[in-house]
PDB file of C-alpha atoms and ligand atoms in Angstrom:
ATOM      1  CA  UNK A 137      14.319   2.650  12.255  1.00  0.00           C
ATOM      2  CA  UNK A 138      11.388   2.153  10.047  1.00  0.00           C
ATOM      3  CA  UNK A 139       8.909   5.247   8.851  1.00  0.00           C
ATOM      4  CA  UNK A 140       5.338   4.362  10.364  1.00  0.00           C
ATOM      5  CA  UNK A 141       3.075   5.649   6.178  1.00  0.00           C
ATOM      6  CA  UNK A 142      -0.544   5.792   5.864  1.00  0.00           C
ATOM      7  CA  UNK A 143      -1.745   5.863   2.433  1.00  0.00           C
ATOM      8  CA  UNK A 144      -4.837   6.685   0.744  1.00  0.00           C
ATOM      9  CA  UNK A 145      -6.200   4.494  -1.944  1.00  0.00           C
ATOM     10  CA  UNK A 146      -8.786   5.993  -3.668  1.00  0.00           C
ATOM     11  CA  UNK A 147      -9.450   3.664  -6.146  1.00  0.00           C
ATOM     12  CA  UNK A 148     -11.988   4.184  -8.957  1.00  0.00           C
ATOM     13  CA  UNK A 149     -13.541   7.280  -7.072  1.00  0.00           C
ATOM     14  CA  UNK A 150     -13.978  10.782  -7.451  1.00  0.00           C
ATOM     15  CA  UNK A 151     -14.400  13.200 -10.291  1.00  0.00           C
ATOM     16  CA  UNK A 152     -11.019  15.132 -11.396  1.00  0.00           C
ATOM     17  CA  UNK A 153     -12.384  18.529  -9.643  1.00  0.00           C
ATOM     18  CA  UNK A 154     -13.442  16.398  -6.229  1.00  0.00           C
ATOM     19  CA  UNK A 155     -10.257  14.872  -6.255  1.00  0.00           C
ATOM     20  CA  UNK A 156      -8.886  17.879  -6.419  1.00  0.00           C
ATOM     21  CA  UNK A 157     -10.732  19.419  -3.501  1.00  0.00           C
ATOM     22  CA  UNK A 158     -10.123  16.345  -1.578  1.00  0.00           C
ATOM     23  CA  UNK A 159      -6.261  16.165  -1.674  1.00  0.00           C
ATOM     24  CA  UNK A 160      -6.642  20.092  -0.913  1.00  0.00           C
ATOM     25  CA  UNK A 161      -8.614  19.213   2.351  1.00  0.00           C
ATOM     26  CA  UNK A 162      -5.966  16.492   3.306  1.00  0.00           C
ATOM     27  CA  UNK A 163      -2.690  18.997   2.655  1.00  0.00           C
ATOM     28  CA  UNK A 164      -5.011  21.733   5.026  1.00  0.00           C
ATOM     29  CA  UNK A 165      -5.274  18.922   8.214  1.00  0.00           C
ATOM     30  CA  UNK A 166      -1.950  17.229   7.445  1.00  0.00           C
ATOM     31  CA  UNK A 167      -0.799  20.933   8.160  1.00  0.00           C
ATOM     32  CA  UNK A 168      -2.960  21.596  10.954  1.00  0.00           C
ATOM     33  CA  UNK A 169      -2.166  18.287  12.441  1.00  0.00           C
ATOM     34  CA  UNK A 170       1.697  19.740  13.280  1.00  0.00           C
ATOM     35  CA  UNK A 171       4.510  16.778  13.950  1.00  0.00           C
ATOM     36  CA  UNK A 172       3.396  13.709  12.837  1.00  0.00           C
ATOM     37  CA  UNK A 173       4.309  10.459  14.071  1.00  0.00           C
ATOM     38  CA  UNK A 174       4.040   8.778  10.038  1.00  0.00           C
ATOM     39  CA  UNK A 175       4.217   9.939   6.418  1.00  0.00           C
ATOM     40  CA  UNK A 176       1.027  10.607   4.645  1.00  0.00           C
ATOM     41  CA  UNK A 177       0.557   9.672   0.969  1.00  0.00           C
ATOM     42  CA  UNK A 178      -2.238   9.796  -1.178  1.00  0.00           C
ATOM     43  CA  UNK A 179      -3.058   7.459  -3.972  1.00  0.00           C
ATOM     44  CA  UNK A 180      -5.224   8.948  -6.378  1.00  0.00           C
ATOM     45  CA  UNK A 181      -6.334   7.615  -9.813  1.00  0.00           C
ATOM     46  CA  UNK A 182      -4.091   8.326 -12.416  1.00  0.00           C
ATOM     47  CA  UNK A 183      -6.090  11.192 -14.260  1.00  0.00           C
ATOM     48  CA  UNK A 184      -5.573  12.920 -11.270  1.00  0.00           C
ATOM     49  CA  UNK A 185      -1.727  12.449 -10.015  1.00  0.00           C
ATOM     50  CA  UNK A 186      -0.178  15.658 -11.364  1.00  0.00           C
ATOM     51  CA  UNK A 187      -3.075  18.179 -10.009  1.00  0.00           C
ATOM     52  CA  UNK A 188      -3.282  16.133  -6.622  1.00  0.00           C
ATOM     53  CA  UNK A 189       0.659  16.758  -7.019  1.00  0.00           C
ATOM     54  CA  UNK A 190       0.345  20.866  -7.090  1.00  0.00           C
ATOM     55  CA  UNK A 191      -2.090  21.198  -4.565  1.00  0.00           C
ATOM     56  CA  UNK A 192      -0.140  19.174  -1.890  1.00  0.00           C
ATOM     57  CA  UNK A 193       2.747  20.117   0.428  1.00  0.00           C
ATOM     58  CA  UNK A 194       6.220  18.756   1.509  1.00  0.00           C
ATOM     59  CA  UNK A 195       4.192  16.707   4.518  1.00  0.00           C
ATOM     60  CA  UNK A 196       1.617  14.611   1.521  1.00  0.00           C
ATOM     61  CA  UNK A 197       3.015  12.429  -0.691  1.00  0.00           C
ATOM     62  CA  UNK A 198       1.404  11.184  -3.672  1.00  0.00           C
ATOM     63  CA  UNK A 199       1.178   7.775  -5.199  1.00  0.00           C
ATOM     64  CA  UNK A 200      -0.064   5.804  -8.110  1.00  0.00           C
ATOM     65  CA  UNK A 201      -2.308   2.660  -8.063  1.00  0.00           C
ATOM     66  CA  UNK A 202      -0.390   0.873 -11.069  1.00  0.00           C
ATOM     67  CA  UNK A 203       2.090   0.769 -13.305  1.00  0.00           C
ATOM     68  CA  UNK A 204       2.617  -1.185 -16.853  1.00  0.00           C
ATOM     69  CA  UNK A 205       4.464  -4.050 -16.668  1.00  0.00           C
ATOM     70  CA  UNK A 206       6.509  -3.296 -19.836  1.00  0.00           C
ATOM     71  CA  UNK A 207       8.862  -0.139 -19.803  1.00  0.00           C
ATOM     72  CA  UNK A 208       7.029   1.443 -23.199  1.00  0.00           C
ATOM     73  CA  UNK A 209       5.510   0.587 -26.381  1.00  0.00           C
ATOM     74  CA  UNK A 210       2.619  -0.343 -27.997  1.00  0.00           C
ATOM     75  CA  UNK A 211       0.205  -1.046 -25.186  1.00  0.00           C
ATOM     76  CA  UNK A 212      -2.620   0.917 -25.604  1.00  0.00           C
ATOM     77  CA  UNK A 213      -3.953   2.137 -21.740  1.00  0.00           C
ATOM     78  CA  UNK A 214      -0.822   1.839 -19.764  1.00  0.00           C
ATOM     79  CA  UNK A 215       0.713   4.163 -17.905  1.00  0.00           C
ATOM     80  CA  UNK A 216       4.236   3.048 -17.339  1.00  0.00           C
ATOM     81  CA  UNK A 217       6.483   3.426 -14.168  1.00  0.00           C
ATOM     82  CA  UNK A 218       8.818   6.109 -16.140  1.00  0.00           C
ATOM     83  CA  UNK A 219       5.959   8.398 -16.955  1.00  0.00           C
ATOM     84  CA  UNK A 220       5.378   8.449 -12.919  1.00  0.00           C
ATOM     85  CA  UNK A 221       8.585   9.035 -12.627  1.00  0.00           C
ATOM     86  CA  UNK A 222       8.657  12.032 -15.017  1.00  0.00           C
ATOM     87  CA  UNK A 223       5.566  13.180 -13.246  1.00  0.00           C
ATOM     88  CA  UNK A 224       7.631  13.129 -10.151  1.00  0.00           C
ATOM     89  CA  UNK A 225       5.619  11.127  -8.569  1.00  0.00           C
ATOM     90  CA  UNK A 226       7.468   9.138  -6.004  1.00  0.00           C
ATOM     91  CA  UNK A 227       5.305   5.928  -4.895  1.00  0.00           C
ATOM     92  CA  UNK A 228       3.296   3.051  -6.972  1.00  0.00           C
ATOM     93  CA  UNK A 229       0.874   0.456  -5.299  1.00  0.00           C
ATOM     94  CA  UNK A 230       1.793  -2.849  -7.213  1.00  0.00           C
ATOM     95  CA  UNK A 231      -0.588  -6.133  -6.307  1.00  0.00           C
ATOM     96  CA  UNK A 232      -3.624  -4.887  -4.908  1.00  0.00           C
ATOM     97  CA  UNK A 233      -5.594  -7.725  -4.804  1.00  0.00           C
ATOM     98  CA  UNK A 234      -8.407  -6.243  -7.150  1.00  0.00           C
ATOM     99  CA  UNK A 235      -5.448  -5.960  -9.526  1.00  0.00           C
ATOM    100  CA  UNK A 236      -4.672  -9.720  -9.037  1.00  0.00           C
ATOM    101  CA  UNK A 237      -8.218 -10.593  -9.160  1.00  0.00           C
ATOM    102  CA  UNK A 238     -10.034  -8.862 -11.774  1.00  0.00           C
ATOM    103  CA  UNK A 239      -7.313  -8.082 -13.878  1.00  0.00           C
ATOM    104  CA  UNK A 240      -5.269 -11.479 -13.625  1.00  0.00           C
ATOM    105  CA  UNK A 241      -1.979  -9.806 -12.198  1.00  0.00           C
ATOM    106  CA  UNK A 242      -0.159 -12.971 -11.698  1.00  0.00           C
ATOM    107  CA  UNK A 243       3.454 -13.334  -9.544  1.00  0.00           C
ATOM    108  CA  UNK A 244       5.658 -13.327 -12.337  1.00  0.00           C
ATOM    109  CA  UNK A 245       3.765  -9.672 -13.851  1.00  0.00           C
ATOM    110  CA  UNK A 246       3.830  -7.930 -10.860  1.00  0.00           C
ATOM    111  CA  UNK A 247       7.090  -9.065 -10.028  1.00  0.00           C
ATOM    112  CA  UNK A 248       7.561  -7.198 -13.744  1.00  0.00           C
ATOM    113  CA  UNK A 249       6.267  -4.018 -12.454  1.00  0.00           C
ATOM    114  CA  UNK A 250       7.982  -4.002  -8.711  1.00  0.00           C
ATOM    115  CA  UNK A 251      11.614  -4.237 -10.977  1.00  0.00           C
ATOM    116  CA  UNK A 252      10.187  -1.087 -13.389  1.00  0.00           C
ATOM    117  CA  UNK A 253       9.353   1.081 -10.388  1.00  0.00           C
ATOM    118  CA  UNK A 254      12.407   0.393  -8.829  1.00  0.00           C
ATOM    119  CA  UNK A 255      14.332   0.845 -12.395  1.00  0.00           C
ATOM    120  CA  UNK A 256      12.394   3.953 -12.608  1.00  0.00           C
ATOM    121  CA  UNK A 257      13.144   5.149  -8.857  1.00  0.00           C
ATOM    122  CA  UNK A 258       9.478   4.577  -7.434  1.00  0.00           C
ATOM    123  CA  UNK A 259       8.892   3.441  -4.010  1.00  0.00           C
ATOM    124  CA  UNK A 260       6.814  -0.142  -4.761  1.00  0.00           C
ATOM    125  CA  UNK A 261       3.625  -0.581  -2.232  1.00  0.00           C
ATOM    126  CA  UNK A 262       3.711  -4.241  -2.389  1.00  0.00           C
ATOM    127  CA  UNK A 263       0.593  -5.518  -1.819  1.00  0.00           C
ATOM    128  CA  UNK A 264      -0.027  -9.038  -0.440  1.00  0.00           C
ATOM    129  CA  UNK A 265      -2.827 -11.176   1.555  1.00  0.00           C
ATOM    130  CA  UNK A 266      -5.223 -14.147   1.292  1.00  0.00           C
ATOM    131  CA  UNK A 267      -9.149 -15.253   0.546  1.00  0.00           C
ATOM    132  CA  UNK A 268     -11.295 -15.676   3.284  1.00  0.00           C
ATOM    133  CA  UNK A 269     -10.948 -19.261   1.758  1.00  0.00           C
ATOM    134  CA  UNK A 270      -7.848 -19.809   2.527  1.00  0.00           C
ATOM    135  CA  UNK A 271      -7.684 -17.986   5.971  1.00  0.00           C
ATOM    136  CA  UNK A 272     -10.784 -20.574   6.855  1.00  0.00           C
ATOM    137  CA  UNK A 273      -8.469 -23.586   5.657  1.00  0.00           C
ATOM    138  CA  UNK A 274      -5.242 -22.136   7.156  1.00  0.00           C
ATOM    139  CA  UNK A 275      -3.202 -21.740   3.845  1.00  0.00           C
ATOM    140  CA  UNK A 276      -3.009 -18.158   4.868  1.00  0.00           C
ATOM    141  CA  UNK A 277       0.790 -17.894   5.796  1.00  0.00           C
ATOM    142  CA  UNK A 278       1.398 -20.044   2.728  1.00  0.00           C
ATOM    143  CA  UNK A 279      -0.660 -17.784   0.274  1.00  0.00           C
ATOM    144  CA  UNK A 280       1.442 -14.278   1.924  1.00  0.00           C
ATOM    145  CA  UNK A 281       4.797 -16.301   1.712  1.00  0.00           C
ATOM    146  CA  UNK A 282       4.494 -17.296  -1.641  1.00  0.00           C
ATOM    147  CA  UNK A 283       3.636 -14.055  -2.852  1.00  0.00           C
ATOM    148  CA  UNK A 284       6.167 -12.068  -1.098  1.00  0.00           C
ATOM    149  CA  UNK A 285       8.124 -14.604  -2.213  1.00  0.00           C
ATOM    150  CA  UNK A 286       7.713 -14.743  -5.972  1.00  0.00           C
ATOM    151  CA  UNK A 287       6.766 -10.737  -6.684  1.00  0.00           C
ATOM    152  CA  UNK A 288       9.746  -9.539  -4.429  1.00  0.00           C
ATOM    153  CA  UNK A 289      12.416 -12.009  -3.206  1.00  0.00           C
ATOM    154  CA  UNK A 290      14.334 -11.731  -6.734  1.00  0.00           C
ATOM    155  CA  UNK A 291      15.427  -8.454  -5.894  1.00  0.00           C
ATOM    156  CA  UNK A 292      18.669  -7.292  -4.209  1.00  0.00           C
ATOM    157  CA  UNK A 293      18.841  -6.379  -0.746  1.00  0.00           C
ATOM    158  CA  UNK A 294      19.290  -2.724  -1.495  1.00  0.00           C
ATOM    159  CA  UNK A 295      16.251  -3.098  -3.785  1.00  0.00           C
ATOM    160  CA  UNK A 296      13.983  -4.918  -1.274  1.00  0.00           C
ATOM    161  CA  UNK A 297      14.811  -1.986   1.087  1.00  0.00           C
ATOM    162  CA  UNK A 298      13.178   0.574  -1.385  1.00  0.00           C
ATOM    163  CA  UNK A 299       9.781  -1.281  -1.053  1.00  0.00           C
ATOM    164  CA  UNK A 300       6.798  -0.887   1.555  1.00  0.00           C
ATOM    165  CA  UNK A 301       4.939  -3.932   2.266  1.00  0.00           C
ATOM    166  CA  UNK A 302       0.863  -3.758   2.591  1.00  0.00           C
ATOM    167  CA  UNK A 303      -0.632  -7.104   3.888  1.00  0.00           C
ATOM    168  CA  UNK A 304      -4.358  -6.756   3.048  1.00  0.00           C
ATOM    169  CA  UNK A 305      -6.481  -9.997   3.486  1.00  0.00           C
ATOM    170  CA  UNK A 306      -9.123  -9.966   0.881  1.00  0.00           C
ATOM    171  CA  UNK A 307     -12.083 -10.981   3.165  1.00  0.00           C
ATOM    172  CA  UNK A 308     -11.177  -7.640   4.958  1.00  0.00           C
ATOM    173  CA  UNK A 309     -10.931  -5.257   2.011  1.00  0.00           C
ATOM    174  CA  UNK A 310     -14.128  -3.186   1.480  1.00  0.00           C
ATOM    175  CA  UNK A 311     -16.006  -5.374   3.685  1.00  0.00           C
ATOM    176  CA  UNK A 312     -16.206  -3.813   7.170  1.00  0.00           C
ATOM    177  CA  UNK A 313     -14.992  -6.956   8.806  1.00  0.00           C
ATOM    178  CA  UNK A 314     -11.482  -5.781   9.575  1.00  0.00           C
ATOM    179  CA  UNK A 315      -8.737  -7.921  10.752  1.00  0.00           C
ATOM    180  CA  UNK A 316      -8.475  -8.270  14.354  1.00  0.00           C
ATOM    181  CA  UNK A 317      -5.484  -6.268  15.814  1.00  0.00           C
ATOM    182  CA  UNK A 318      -4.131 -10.324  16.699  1.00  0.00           C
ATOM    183  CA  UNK A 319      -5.045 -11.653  13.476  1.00  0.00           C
ATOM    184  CA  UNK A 320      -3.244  -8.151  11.656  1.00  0.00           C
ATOM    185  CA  UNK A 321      -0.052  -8.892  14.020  1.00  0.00           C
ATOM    186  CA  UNK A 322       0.179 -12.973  13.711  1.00  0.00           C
ATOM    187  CA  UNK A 323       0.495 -12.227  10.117  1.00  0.00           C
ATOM    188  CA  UNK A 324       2.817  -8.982   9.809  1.00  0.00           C
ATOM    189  CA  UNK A 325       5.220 -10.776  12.227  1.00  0.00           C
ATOM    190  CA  UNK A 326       5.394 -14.046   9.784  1.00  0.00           C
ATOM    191  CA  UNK A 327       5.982 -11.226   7.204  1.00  0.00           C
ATOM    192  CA  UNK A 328       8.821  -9.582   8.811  1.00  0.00           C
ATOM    193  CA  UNK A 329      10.549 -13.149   9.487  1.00  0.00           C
ATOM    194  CA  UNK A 330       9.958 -14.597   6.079  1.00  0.00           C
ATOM    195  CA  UNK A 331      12.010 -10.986   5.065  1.00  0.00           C
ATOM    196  CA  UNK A 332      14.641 -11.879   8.155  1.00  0.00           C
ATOM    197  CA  UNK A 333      14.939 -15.217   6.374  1.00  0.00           C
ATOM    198  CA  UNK A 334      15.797 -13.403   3.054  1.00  0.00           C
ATOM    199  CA  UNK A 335      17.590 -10.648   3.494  1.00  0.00           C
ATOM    200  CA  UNK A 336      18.338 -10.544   7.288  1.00  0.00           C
ATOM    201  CA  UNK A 337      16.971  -9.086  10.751  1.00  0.00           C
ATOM    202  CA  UNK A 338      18.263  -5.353   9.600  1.00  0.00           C
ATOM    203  CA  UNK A 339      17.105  -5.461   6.246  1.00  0.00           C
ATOM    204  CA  UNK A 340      13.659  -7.106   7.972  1.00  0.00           C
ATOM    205  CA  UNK A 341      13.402  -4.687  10.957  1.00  0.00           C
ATOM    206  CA  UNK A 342      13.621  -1.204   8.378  1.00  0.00           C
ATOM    207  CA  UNK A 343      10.707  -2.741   6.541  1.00  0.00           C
ATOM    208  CA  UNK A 344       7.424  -0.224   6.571  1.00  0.00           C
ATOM    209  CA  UNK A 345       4.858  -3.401   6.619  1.00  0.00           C
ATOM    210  CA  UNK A 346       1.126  -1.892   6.282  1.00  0.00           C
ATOM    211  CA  UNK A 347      -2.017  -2.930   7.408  1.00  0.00           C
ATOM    212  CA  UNK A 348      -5.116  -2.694   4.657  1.00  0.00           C
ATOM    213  CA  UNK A 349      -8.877  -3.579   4.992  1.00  0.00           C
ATOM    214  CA  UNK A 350     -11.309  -1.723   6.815  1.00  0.00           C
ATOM    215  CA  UNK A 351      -8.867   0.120   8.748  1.00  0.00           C
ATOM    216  CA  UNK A 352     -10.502   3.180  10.032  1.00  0.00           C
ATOM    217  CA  UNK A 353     -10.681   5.474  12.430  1.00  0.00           C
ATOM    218  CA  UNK A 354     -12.521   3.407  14.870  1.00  0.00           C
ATOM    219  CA  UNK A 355      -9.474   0.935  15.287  1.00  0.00           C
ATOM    220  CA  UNK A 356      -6.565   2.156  13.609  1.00  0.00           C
ATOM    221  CA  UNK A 357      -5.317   2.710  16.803  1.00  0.00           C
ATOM    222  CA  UNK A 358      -5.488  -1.002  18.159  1.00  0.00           C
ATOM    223  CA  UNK A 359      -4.129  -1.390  15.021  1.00  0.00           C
ATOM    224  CA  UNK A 360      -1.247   0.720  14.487  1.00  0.00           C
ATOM    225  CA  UNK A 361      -0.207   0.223  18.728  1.00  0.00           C
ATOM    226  CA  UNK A 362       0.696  -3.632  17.138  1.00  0.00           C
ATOM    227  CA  UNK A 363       4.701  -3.978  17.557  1.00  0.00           C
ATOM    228  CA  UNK A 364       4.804  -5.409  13.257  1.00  0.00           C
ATOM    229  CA  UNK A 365       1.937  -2.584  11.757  1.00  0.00           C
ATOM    230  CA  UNK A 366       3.500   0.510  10.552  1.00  0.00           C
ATOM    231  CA  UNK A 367       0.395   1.875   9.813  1.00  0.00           C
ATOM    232  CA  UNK A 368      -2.412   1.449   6.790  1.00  0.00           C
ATOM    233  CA  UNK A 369      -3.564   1.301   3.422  1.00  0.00           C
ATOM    234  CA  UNK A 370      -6.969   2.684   3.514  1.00  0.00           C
ATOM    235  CA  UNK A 371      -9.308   2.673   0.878  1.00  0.00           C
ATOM    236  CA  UNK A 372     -13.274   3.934   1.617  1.00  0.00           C
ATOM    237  CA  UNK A 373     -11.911   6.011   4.530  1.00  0.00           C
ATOM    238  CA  UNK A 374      -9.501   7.810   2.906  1.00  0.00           C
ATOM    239  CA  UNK A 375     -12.209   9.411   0.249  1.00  0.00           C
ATOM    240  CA  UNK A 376     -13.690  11.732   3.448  1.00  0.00           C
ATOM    241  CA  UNK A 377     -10.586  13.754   4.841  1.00  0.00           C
ATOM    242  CA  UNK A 378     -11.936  14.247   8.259  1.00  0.00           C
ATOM    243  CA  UNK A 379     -11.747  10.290   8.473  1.00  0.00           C
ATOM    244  CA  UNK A 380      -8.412  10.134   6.773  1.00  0.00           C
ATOM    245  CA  UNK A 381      -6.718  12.857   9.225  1.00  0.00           C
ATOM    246  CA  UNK A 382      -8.108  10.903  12.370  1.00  0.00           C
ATOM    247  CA  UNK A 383      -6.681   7.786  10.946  1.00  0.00           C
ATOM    248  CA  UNK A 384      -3.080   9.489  10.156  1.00  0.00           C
ATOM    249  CA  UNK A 385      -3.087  10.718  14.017  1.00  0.00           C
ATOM    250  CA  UNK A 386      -3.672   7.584  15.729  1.00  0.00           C
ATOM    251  CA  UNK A 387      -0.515   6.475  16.388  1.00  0.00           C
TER     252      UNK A 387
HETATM  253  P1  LIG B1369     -10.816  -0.607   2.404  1.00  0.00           P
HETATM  254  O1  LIG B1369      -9.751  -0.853   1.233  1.00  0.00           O
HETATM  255  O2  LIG B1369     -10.129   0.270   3.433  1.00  0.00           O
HETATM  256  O3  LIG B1369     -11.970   0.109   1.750  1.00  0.00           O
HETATM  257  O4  LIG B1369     -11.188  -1.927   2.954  1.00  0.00           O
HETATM  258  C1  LIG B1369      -8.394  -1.049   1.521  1.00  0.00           C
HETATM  259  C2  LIG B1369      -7.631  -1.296   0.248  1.00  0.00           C
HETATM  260  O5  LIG B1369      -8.159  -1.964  -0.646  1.00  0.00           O
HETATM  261  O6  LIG B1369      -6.491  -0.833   0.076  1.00  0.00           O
END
């Protein structure tokens, strides 16, 4: 059966030495906490990945926001997949939609970058989800087809498998209007049958398929007691670990 994750993303935030304290305070409740009913990972920024790395246990897994979309070379800022990988560091978010957005990740690049983390042996956090446009005008299974579609449906079965899905509408991220728990569920089911459709109801029914935007501790239960949401991607409450912990134990 699918693993139920929730993952940090911290974004732009935090100096080296609070990130450090932070992933510190996450490993000492993750421990506390006991048996967990989902795997923890943390995503900080990159600066930060190999100290977060030594001051976390077996139980907190770490993760990068990015990767290049070229395997090496002359591209001055990029941090490719195999330098993750030869910082052991076993996850990458790929799509966020402030990568798409601000930074002009298209379908066909981020497609790119899901085939050099899997290349490389990183677990891909796919991330997909629409406006606030097009969820007014009804696109919005359209919009989280197509990009599903185009970034991931090239790959082979056994490759799709590797990959964690995050549906994060955009009008939710950051925002404090969360998704209701039957808005979150209308859409992770299409997701799960557009992956049936693919690759088959197995393939489909293994897939970890997260929920993102303004998922906090206030309703990541509702959220996470939906039959297609194995768990979250959580941005501003992940940066306080108190909030983080409570979010990680509400399934
Ligand atoms: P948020 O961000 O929890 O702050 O809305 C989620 C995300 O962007 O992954």
């Amino acid at each position: 059966m699918r693993k139920n994750i929730v993952a940090g993303n911290w974004k732009m935030n935090k100096s080296l030495a609070e990130g450090i304290q932070l992933a510190k305070d996450v490993n000492v409740a993750v421990e506390a906490a006991g048996a967990l009913k989902c795997d923890v990972v943390v995503a900080p920024p990159f600066l930060h990945l190999t100290e977060v790395s030594k001051v976390t246990g077996p139980k907190v897994s770490v993760s990068a926001q990015n990767c290049a979309a070229e395997a090496s070379g002359a591209y001055t800022g990029e941090v490719s997949a195999a330098m993750l990988q030869s910082a052991n560091i076993p996850y990458v978010i790929i799509g966020h939609s402030e990568r798409r957005s601000y930074y002009g990740e298209t379908d066909a690049i981020l497609a790119k970058k899901a085939d050099l983390a899997l290349i490389n042996g990183l677990k891909p956090i796919f991330c997909i989800g629409e406006e606030l446009s097009q969820r007014d005008s009804g696109k919005y299974f359209d919009v989280v087809g197509q990009q599903i579609e185009n970034g991931l449906f090239h790959l082979s079965a056994n490759d799709f498998a590797k990959a964690v899905i995050a549906y994060e509408p955009v009008w939710a991220i950051g925002t404090g209007r969360t998704a209701t728990a039957g808005q979150a569920q209308e859409v992770h089911a299409f997701i799960r049958k557009t992956i049936a459709a693919k690759y088959g109801e197995e393939v489909a029914g293994n897939t970890t398929i997260l929920y993102g935007g303004s998922c906090n501790e206030n309703n990541a239960r509702e959220l996470f007691a939906c039959p297609d949401i194995d768990g979250g991607l959580i941005g501003g409450a992940s940066l306080v670990a108190d909030k983080f912990i409570r979010i990680v134990t509400s399934f």
